Amino acid sequence: MGSQLKNKRLHLNPNWAQLQQKLKSHDSKPQRPSKGSQTENPKTILGKRKERPNVELDDSPINPLAPINDDISVTDVVAMDCEMVGVSQGNKSALGRVTLVNTWGNVVYDEFVRPVDRVVDFRTEISGIRPRDLRKAKDFWVVQKRVADIIKGRILVGHALHNDLKVLLLSHPKKDLRDTSEYQPFLREGGRRALRHLAAQFLGVQIQNGEHCSIQDARAAMLLYQKNKKKWEKSVKDQMRLKQKQKKRKPKKKIKQGDVTIDSIPTAL
């Protein structure tokens, strides 16, 4: 019975073995891709990528204040900016936020500060500080100590640094201060210029259009210094040499004898 069914299947499919052999030989041969699939497809895919306007053509302006790397180490030169709030009757300034950036503009310290006195004016339209920012802010003395540790022994850059140091109740060696509000080439006949004007003229960037940002302001001051570092440092050294020469020059003491004034140093006859 089994042999009859087997013979019947062979009789019904006489070409099955031949067809099966052809299929096996066809699968064993590597398929040659057509010329179109080998050359046109890759070019088509890459071509589509190049045609994307968002990838190839980026018209967004480059922000000169953006850090050039992600290094957050504390460098030998740091820039600082502070934002103030009003205490007492609102006319007294207190520290509300302080920011320090390194040479590359990366933030090394940025804290909101809870003043010792009660805040009566947040000055949000300028400071950018709101009540919620100070709810979990650090105490003034904690921030003051941290800032003092960071700036110690380093060159400190900023704009109108005397105001920032005043609200921090700190001092810094004058030889290590680089104040963009006092640098001679940045001055005009009428006196000092605002940081936003210096940033617009020398950096080509708009800042402080509304609420201030201490990070942005510190970066602007640092970049102004970096662009003028060579000449700036030379002028500082020249001033220090001049002061040293003036100290070495000791004025001659004069002794009055009646109506005649003579030198205290005797001269050889």
CSV table of C-alpha atoms in Angstrom, one decimal:
chain,number,residue,atom,x,y,z
A,1,MET,CA,0.0,0.0,0.0
A,2,GLY,CA,2.8,2.4,1.0
A,3,SER,CA,4.7,1.6,-2.2
A,4,GLN,CA,1.6,2.4,-4.3
A,5,LEU,CA,1.1,5.8,-2.6
A,6,LYS,CA,4.8,6.6,-3.2
A,7,ASN,CA,4.6,5.7,-6.8
A,8,LYS,CA,1.4,7.7,-7.2
A,9,ARG,CA,3.1,10.9,-5.8
A,10,LEU,CA,6.0,10.4,-8.2
A,11,HIS,CA,3.5,10.0,-11.0
A,12,LEU,CA,1.7,13.2,-10.0
A,13,ASN,CA,4.9,15.3,-9.6
A,14,PRO,CA,7.3,14.1,-12.3
A,15,ASN,CA,9.2,17.3,-12.4
A,16,TRP,CA,9.5,17.9,-8.7
A,17,ALA,CA,13.0,16.6,-8.3
A,18,GLN,CA,14.2,18.7,-11.2
A,19,LEU,CA,12.5,21.8,-9.9
A,20,GLN,CA,13.9,21.2,-6.4
A,21,GLN,CA,17.4,20.9,-7.9
A,22,LYS,CA,17.1,24.1,-9.8
A,23,LEU,CA,16.0,26.0,-6.7
A,24,LYS,CA,18.9,24.7,-4.7
A,25,SER,CA,21.4,25.7,-7.4
A,26,HIS,CA,19.8,29.2,-7.6
A,27,ASP,CA,20.0,29.7,-3.8
A,28,SER,CA,23.7,28.6,-3.6
A,29,LYS,CA,24.8,31.3,-6.1
A,30,PRO,CA,25.5,34.8,-4.7
A,31,GLN,CA,23.1,37.3,-6.0
A,32,ARG,CA,24.7,40.1,-7.9
A,33,PRO,CA,23.2,43.4,-7.1
A,34,SER,CA,21.9,45.4,-10.0
A,35,LYS,CA,23.8,48.5,-11.0
A,36,GLY,CA,20.9,50.6,-9.7
A,37,SER,CA,21.0,49.1,-6.3
A,38,GLN,CA,24.7,49.3,-6.0
A,39,THR,CA,25.2,52.9,-7.0
A,40,GLU,CA,22.0,54.7,-7.0
A,41,ASN,CA,20.6,53.7,-3.5
A,42,PRO,CA,23.5,55.0,-1.4
A,43,LYS,CA,23.7,58.2,-3.3
A,44,THR,CA,19.9,58.6,-2.9
A,45,ILE,CA,20.1,58.2,0.8
A,46,LEU,CA,23.1,60.4,1.3
A,47,GLY,CA,21.6,63.0,-1.0
A,48,LYS,CA,18.5,63.2,1.1
A,49,ARG,CA,20.6,63.9,4.2
A,50,LYS,CA,22.5,66.7,2.5
A,51,GLU,CA,19.4,68.3,1.3
A,52,ARG,CA,18.0,68.7,4.8
A,53,PRO,CA,18.1,72.5,5.4
A,54,ASN,CA,18.4,72.1,9.2
A,55,VAL,CA,21.6,70.1,9.0
A,56,GLU,CA,23.6,71.8,6.2
A,57,LEU,CA,22.3,75.4,6.4
A,58,ASP,CA,22.1,76.6,10.0
A,59,ASP,CA,21.5,80.3,10.1
A,60,SER,CA,21.3,80.6,13.9
A,61,PRO,CA,23.8,83.1,15.2
A,62,ILE,CA,26.7,81.9,17.3
A,63,ASN,CA,26.6,83.1,20.9
A,64,PRO,CA,30.1,84.4,21.8
A,65,LEU,CA,29.3,84.0,25.5
A,66,ALA,CA,28.8,80.3,25.2
A,67,PRO,CA,31.6,78.3,26.9
A,68,ILE,CA,34.1,76.8,24.5
A,69,ASN,CA,34.3,73.5,26.5
A,70,ASP,CA,32.8,71.8,29.6
A,71,ASP,CA,35.8,72.1,31.9
A,72,ILE,CA,34.4,73.4,35.3
A,73,SER,CA,37.7,73.5,37.1
A,74,VAL,CA,38.7,76.7,39.0
A,75,THR,CA,41.2,78.5,36.9
A,76,ASP,CA,43.8,81.1,37.9
A,77,VAL,CA,41.4,83.8,36.6
A,78,VAL,CA,37.8,83.8,37.6
A,79,ALA,CA,35.0,86.3,36.8
A,80,MET,CA,32.3,87.2,39.3
A,81,ASP,CA,28.9,88.9,39.2
A,82,CYS,CA,26.4,89.6,41.9
A,83,GLU,CA,22.7,90.4,41.9
A,84,MET,CA,21.3,92.5,44.8
A,85,VAL,CA,18.0,92.7,46.6
A,86,GLY,CA,16.6,95.5,48.8
A,87,VAL,CA,16.6,95.2,52.6
A,88,SER,CA,15.8,97.6,55.4
A,89,GLN,CA,13.5,100.1,53.8
A,90,GLY,CA,14.4,98.9,50.3
A,91,ASN,CA,17.1,101.4,49.8
A,92,LYS,CA,19.9,99.2,51.2
A,93,SER,CA,21.4,96.5,48.9
A,94,ALA,CA,22.1,93.0,50.0
A,95,LEU,CA,23.4,90.0,48.2
A,96,GLY,CA,20.8,87.9,46.5
A,97,ARG,CA,22.8,85.8,44.0
A,98,VAL,CA,26.5,85.4,43.2
A,99,THR,CA,28.1,83.6,40.2
A,100,LEU,CA,31.7,82.7,39.5
A,101,VAL,CA,32.8,81.5,36.1
A,102,ASN,CA,36.3,80.2,35.0
A,103,THR,CA,38.4,81.3,32.1
A,104,TRP,CA,36.3,79.4,29.6
A,105,GLY,CA,33.0,80.8,30.9
A,106,ASN,CA,31.9,77.6,32.7
A,107,VAL,CA,30.1,78.1,36.0
A,108,VAL,CA,32.2,77.1,39.0
A,109,TYR,CA,29.8,78.5,41.6
A,110,ASP,CA,26.3,79.9,41.4
A,111,GLU,CA,24.1,80.3,44.5
A,112,PHE,CA,21.0,82.3,45.5
A,113,VAL,CA,21.6,83.9,48.9
A,114,ARG,CA,19.4,84.4,51.9
A,115,PRO,CA,20.4,87.9,53.3
A,116,VAL,CA,20.8,88.5,57.0
A,117,ASP,CA,18.1,91.2,56.9
A,118,ARG,CA,14.5,90.7,55.7
A,119,VAL,CA,14.1,91.3,52.0
A,120,VAL,CA,11.5,94.0,51.2
A,121,ASP,CA,12.3,94.5,47.5
A,122,PHE,CA,13.4,91.6,45.3
A,123,ARG,CA,14.1,94.1,42.4
A,124,THR,CA,13.0,91.3,40.0
A,125,GLU,CA,12.9,93.6,37.0
A,126,ILE,CA,16.7,94.0,37.2
A,127,SER,CA,18.0,91.2,39.5
A,128,GLY,CA,15.8,88.5,38.1
A,129,ILE,CA,15.3,87.2,41.6
A,130,ARG,CA,11.9,86.0,42.8
A,131,PRO,CA,10.7,85.0,46.3
A,132,ARG,CA,10.7,81.3,45.4
A,133,ASP,CA,14.5,81.6,44.6
A,134,LEU,CA,15.3,82.5,48.2
A,135,ARG,CA,13.1,79.9,49.9
A,136,LYS,CA,15.8,77.3,49.9
A,137,ALA,CA,18.8,79.6,49.4
A,138,LYS,CA,22.0,79.3,51.4
A,139,ASP,CA,22.8,81.6,54.3
A,140,PHE,CA,24.9,84.6,53.6
A,141,TRP,CA,27.8,83.6,55.8
A,142,VAL,CA,28.1,80.2,54.1
A,143,VAL,CA,28.2,81.7,50.6
A,144,GLN,CA,30.6,84.4,51.7
A,145,LYS,CA,33.1,81.9,53.0
A,146,ARG,CA,32.9,79.8,49.8
A,147,VAL,CA,33.4,82.8,47.5
A,148,ALA,CA,36.3,84.0,49.6
A,149,ASP,CA,38.0,80.5,49.3
A,150,ILE,CA,37.5,80.5,45.5
A,151,ILE,CA,38.8,84.0,44.7
A,152,LYS,CA,41.8,83.8,47.2
A,153,GLY,CA,45.1,84.1,45.3
A,154,ARG,CA,43.4,84.5,41.9
A,155,ILE,CA,42.8,87.3,39.5
A,156,LEU,CA,39.2,88.5,39.8
A,157,VAL,CA,37.4,89.8,36.8
A,158,GLY,CA,34.1,91.7,36.9
A,159,HIS,CA,32.3,94.9,36.2
A,160,ALA,CA,32.1,97.5,39.1
A,161,LEU,CA,33.7,94.9,41.4
A,162,HIS,CA,33.7,97.3,44.3
A,163,ASN,CA,29.9,96.9,44.5
A,164,ASP,CA,30.0,93.1,44.5
A,165,LEU,CA,32.8,93.0,47.1
A,166,LYS,CA,30.9,95.5,49.2
A,167,VAL,CA,27.7,93.3,49.5
A,168,LEU,CA,29.9,90.3,50.1
A,169,LEU,CA,31.8,92.1,52.9
A,170,LEU,CA,35.0,91.0,51.3
A,171,SER,CA,38.2,92.7,50.0
A,172,HIS,CA,40.6,91.6,47.3
A,173,PRO,CA,44.2,92.8,46.5
A,174,LYS,CA,44.0,95.6,44.0
A,175,LYS,CA,46.8,94.1,41.9
A,176,ASP,CA,44.6,91.1,41.3
A,177,LEU,CA,41.5,93.0,40.2
A,178,ARG,CA,40.5,93.4,36.6
A,179,ASP,CA,37.5,95.7,36.5
A,180,THR,CA,35.9,96.3,33.0
A,181,SER,CA,34.4,99.5,34.4
A,182,GLU,CA,37.9,100.9,35.1
A,183,TYR,CA,40.0,99.6,32.2
A,184,GLN,CA,41.2,102.7,30.4
A,185,PRO,CA,40.4,101.6,26.8
A,186,PHE,CA,36.8,100.9,27.9
A,187,LEU,CA,36.3,104.4,29.3
A,188,ARG,CA,34.8,107.4,27.6
A,189,GLU,CA,35.0,111.1,28.2
A,190,GLY,CA,32.0,111.0,30.4
A,191,GLY,CA,33.4,108.3,32.6
A,192,ARG,CA,32.5,104.6,33.0
A,193,ARG,CA,30.3,102.7,30.7
A,194,ALA,CA,27.6,100.0,31.4
A,195,LEU,CA,28.5,96.4,30.8
A,196,ARG,CA,25.8,96.0,28.3
A,197,HIS,CA,27.3,98.8,26.2
A,198,LEU,CA,30.8,97.2,26.3
A,199,ALA,CA,29.3,93.8,25.4
A,200,ALA,CA,27.5,95.3,22.4
A,201,GLN,CA,30.5,97.2,21.1
A,202,PHE,CA,33.3,94.8,21.7
A,203,LEU,CA,31.6,91.4,21.8
A,204,GLY,CA,28.7,92.0,19.4
A,205,VAL,CA,26.2,90.6,21.9
A,206,GLN,CA,23.1,92.0,23.6
A,207,ILE,CA,22.8,91.5,27.3
A,208,GLN,CA,20.7,92.9,30.2
A,209,ASN,CA,17.7,93.6,28.0
A,210,GLY,CA,15.3,93.4,30.9
A,211,GLU,CA,16.2,91.1,33.9
A,212,HIS,CA,19.9,90.6,34.4
A,213,CYS,CA,21.5,87.1,34.5
A,214,SER,CA,24.6,86.9,36.7
A,215,ILE,CA,26.0,84.0,34.7
A,216,GLN,CA,25.7,85.9,31.4
A,217,ASP,CA,27.2,89.1,33.0
A,218,ALA,CA,30.1,87.2,34.5
A,219,ARG,CA,30.8,85.5,31.1
A,220,ALA,CA,30.7,88.9,29.3
A,221,ALA,CA,33.2,90.4,31.7
A,222,MET,CA,35.5,87.4,31.4
A,223,LEU,CA,35.4,87.5,27.6
A,224,LEU,CA,36.1,91.3,27.6
A,225,TYR,CA,39.2,90.5,29.7
A,226,GLN,CA,40.3,87.6,27.6
A,227,LYS,CA,40.1,89.6,24.4
A,228,ASN,CA,42.3,92.4,25.9
A,229,LYS,CA,44.4,90.2,28.2
A,230,LYS,CA,47.8,90.9,26.7
A,231,LYS,CA,47.5,94.7,26.7
A,232,TRP,CA,45.7,94.7,30.0
A,233,GLU,CA,48.3,92.7,31.8
A,234,LYS,CA,51.1,94.8,30.4
A,235,SER,CA,49.4,98.0,31.7
A,236,VAL,CA,49.1,96.4,35.1
A,237,LYS,CA,52.8,95.6,35.2
A,238,ASP,CA,53.7,99.0,34.0
A,239,GLN,CA,51.7,100.6,36.8
A,240,MET,CA,53.3,98.3,39.4
A,241,ARG,CA,56.8,99.2,38.2
A,242,LEU,CA,55.9,102.9,38.3
A,243,LYS,CA,54.7,102.6,41.9
A,244,GLN,CA,57.8,100.8,42.9
A,245,LYS,CA,60.0,103.5,41.4
A,246,GLN,CA,58.1,106.2,43.3
A,247,LYS,CA,58.5,104.3,46.6
A,248,LYS,CA,62.3,104.1,46.1
A,249,ARG,CA,62.6,107.8,45.6
A,250,LYS,CA,62.9,109.2,49.1
A,251,PRO,CA,62.4,113.0,49.3
A,252,LYS,CA,65.2,114.9,51.0
A,253,LYS,CA,64.4,116.2,54.4
A,254,LYS,CA,64.8,119.9,54.9
A,255,ILE,CA,65.6,121.8,58.1
A,256,LYS,CA,64.5,125.3,58.7
A,257,GLN,CA,67.0,127.6,60.3
A,258,GLY,CA,65.4,131.0,60.8
A,259,ASP,CA,64.2,132.2,57.5
A,260,VAL,CA,66.5,129.9,55.5
A,261,THR,CA,65.7,126.4,54.5
A,262,ILE,CA,68.6,124.1,53.9
A,263,ASP,CA,69.0,120.4,52.9
A,264,SER,CA,69.6,118.0,55.8
A,265,ILE,CA,72.2,116.1,53.7
A,266,PRO,CA,75.6,117.9,53.8
A,267,THR,CA,77.4,118.6,50.6
A,268,ALA,CA,81.1,118.2,50.1
A,269,LEU,CA,83.1,121.5,49.7
